[in-house]
Each structure stands twice: as C-alpha cells, then as structure tokens.
XYZ file of C-alpha atoms in Angstrom:
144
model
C 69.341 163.441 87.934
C 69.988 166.089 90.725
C 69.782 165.690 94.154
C 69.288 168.844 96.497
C 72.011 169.900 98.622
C 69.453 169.907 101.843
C 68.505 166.152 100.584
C 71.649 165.044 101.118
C 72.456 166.436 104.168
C 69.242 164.865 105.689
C 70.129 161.438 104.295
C 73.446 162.041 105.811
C 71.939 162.861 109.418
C 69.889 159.684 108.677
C 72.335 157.643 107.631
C 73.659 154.817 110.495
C 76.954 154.933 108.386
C 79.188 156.795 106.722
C 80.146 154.068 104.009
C 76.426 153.394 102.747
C 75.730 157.262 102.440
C 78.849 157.506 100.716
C 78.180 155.131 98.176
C 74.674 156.034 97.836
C 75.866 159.565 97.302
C 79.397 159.973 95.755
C 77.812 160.383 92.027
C 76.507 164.236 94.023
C 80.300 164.893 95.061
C 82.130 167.259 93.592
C 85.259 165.384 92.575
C 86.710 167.883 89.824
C 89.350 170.883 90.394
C 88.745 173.908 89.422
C 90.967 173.939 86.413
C 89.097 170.621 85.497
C 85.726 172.171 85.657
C 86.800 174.988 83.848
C 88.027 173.007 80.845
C 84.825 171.245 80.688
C 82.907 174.338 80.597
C 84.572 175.528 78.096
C 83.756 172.633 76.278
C 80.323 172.900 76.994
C 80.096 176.758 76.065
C 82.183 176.486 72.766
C 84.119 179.564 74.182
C 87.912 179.841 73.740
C 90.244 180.902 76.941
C 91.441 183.380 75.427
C 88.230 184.956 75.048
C 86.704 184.045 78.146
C 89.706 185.795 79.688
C 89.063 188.958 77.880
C 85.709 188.848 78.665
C 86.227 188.317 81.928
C 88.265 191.462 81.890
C 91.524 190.142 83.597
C 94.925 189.728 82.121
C 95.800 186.821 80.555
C 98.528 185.751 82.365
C 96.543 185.780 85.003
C 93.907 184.213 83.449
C 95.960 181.149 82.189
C 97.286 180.357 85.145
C 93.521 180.080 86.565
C 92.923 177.517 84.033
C 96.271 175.234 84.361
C 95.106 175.345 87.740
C 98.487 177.158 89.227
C 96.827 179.955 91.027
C 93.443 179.838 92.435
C 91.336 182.661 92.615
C 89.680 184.867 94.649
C 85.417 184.431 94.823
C 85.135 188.148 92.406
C 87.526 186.377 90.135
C 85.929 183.367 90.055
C 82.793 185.162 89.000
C 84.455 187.524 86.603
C 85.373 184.584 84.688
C 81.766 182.739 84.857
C 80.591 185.464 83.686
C 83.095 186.010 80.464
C 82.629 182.552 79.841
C 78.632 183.251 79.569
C 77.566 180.841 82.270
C 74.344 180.294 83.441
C 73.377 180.348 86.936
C 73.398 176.852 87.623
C 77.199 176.582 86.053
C 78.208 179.734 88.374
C 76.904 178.058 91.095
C 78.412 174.824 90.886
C 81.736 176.701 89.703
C 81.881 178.778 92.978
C 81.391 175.465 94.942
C 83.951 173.846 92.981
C 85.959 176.429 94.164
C 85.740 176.485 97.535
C 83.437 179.373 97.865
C 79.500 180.452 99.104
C 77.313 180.510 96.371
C 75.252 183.244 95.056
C 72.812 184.516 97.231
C 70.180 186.061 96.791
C 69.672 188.322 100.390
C 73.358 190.263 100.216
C 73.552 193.102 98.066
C 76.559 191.980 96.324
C 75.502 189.048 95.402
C 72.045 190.387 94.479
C 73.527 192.465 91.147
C 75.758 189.932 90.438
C 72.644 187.164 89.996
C 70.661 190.496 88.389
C 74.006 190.640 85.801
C 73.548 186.801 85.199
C 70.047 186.853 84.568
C 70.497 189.581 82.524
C 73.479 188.178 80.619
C 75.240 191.641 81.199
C 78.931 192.201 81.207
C 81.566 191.500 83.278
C 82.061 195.871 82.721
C 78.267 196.348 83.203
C 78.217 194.917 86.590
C 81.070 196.216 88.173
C 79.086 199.678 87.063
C 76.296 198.435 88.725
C 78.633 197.418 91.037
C 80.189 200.651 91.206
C 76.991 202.798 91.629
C 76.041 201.136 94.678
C 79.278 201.970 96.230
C 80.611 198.037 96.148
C 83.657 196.402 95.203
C 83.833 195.076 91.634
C 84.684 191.611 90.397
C 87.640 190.778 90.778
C 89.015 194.650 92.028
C 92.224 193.526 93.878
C 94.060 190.777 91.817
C 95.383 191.645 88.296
C-alpha cells in the first residue's frame, strides 16, 4: 500500500519526533539508486538494456554507464530512457524522483507532451517531434 506524498508530509508536521515518523514511514522512502531502480525495472518490463537504450535513442555507451550507475543523467535523459524502457506513468514518476528530479507535471508545456507521449505510449522520436513543433527542447538534446 501507497501512501501520498502530501500524507506524509502532514504526518511529518504532526509528528512530535523525528524517530517515530521515521519508523512509521521509512517503508515510503526511496532508498534505491538510480542504477538500482533501473535494474529492477527492467526486470519488471522484461526489456533488455540494450534495447531500452536504443529505444531511448541515446548511444550506448552512454547508456551503459547510466545503468552501472557511473554517470547520472540529466532530467530529458532520464525520461528518454523511461520512455524506451515503456514505462508507465507511475514508474516515470517514481524514476524521476529516484533521480533527484521534479516530476511530471501537468501545468508546463514541456512536461504536458511528454505525459501526452506516455499516455499515448509514443516514441521517444515522436515526442521530441512533438517536442520539436512546439519550438521546445527534446529529450535528452544536449548529452550524447
């Protein structure tokens, strides 16, 4: 079972110590690196790296090095990947926070064809068209 971010952050303003809300909490913590989570996902999808990195659209050096967890990527990279992998939106999420980075959000324009892509289990290619046509950046533009 899943606890809401905003219900943990109220038991946490409620809480009259740290320790209690810690232990009442820690099974909600993300504890995994990225290259952990990624592994597991993998797992979970059935998809090889090698094909999530091709998917993803981004070299495969780079791509391995994502996954042994010796460079750490930037948020359109992060995505790129997600969405190679064929992630739902609950996995992106919690991959992005896992990560270190915002999650998808509805409200910015970015972020708004990106969760359009998801939903529509486009292409890491179809989106950065999308992308593209509405004069934005594309996933993972800068790093090779």
């Amino acid at each position: 079972m899943q606890k809401d971010t905003s219900e943990i952050v109220k038991q946490l303003q409620l809480s009259s110590d740290f320790q209690s809300f810690y232990q009442d909490n820690k099974e909600y913590m993300v504890d995994k690196s990225l290259s952990q989570l990624l592994m597991q996902l993998l797992k979970q999808t059935g998809i090889s790296k090698a094909a999530a990195i091709k998917n993803a659209e981004m070299s495969e050096v780079y791509g391995y090095h994502i996954f042994a967890g010796s460079r750490i990527p930037e948020r359109g990279k992060v995505l790129a990947l997600a969405i190679g992998m064929g992630l739902n939106l609950e996995q992106v999420q919690q991959l992005l926070k896992t990560a270190g980075y915002s999650t998808l959000y509805v409200k910015r324009p970015f972020d708004s064809i990106v969760l359009y892509g998801i939903c529509k289990k486009m292409s890491v290619v179809q989106i950065n068209e999308l992308l593209y046509d509405y004069g934005m950046e594309t996933l993972g533009q800068n790093t090779t």
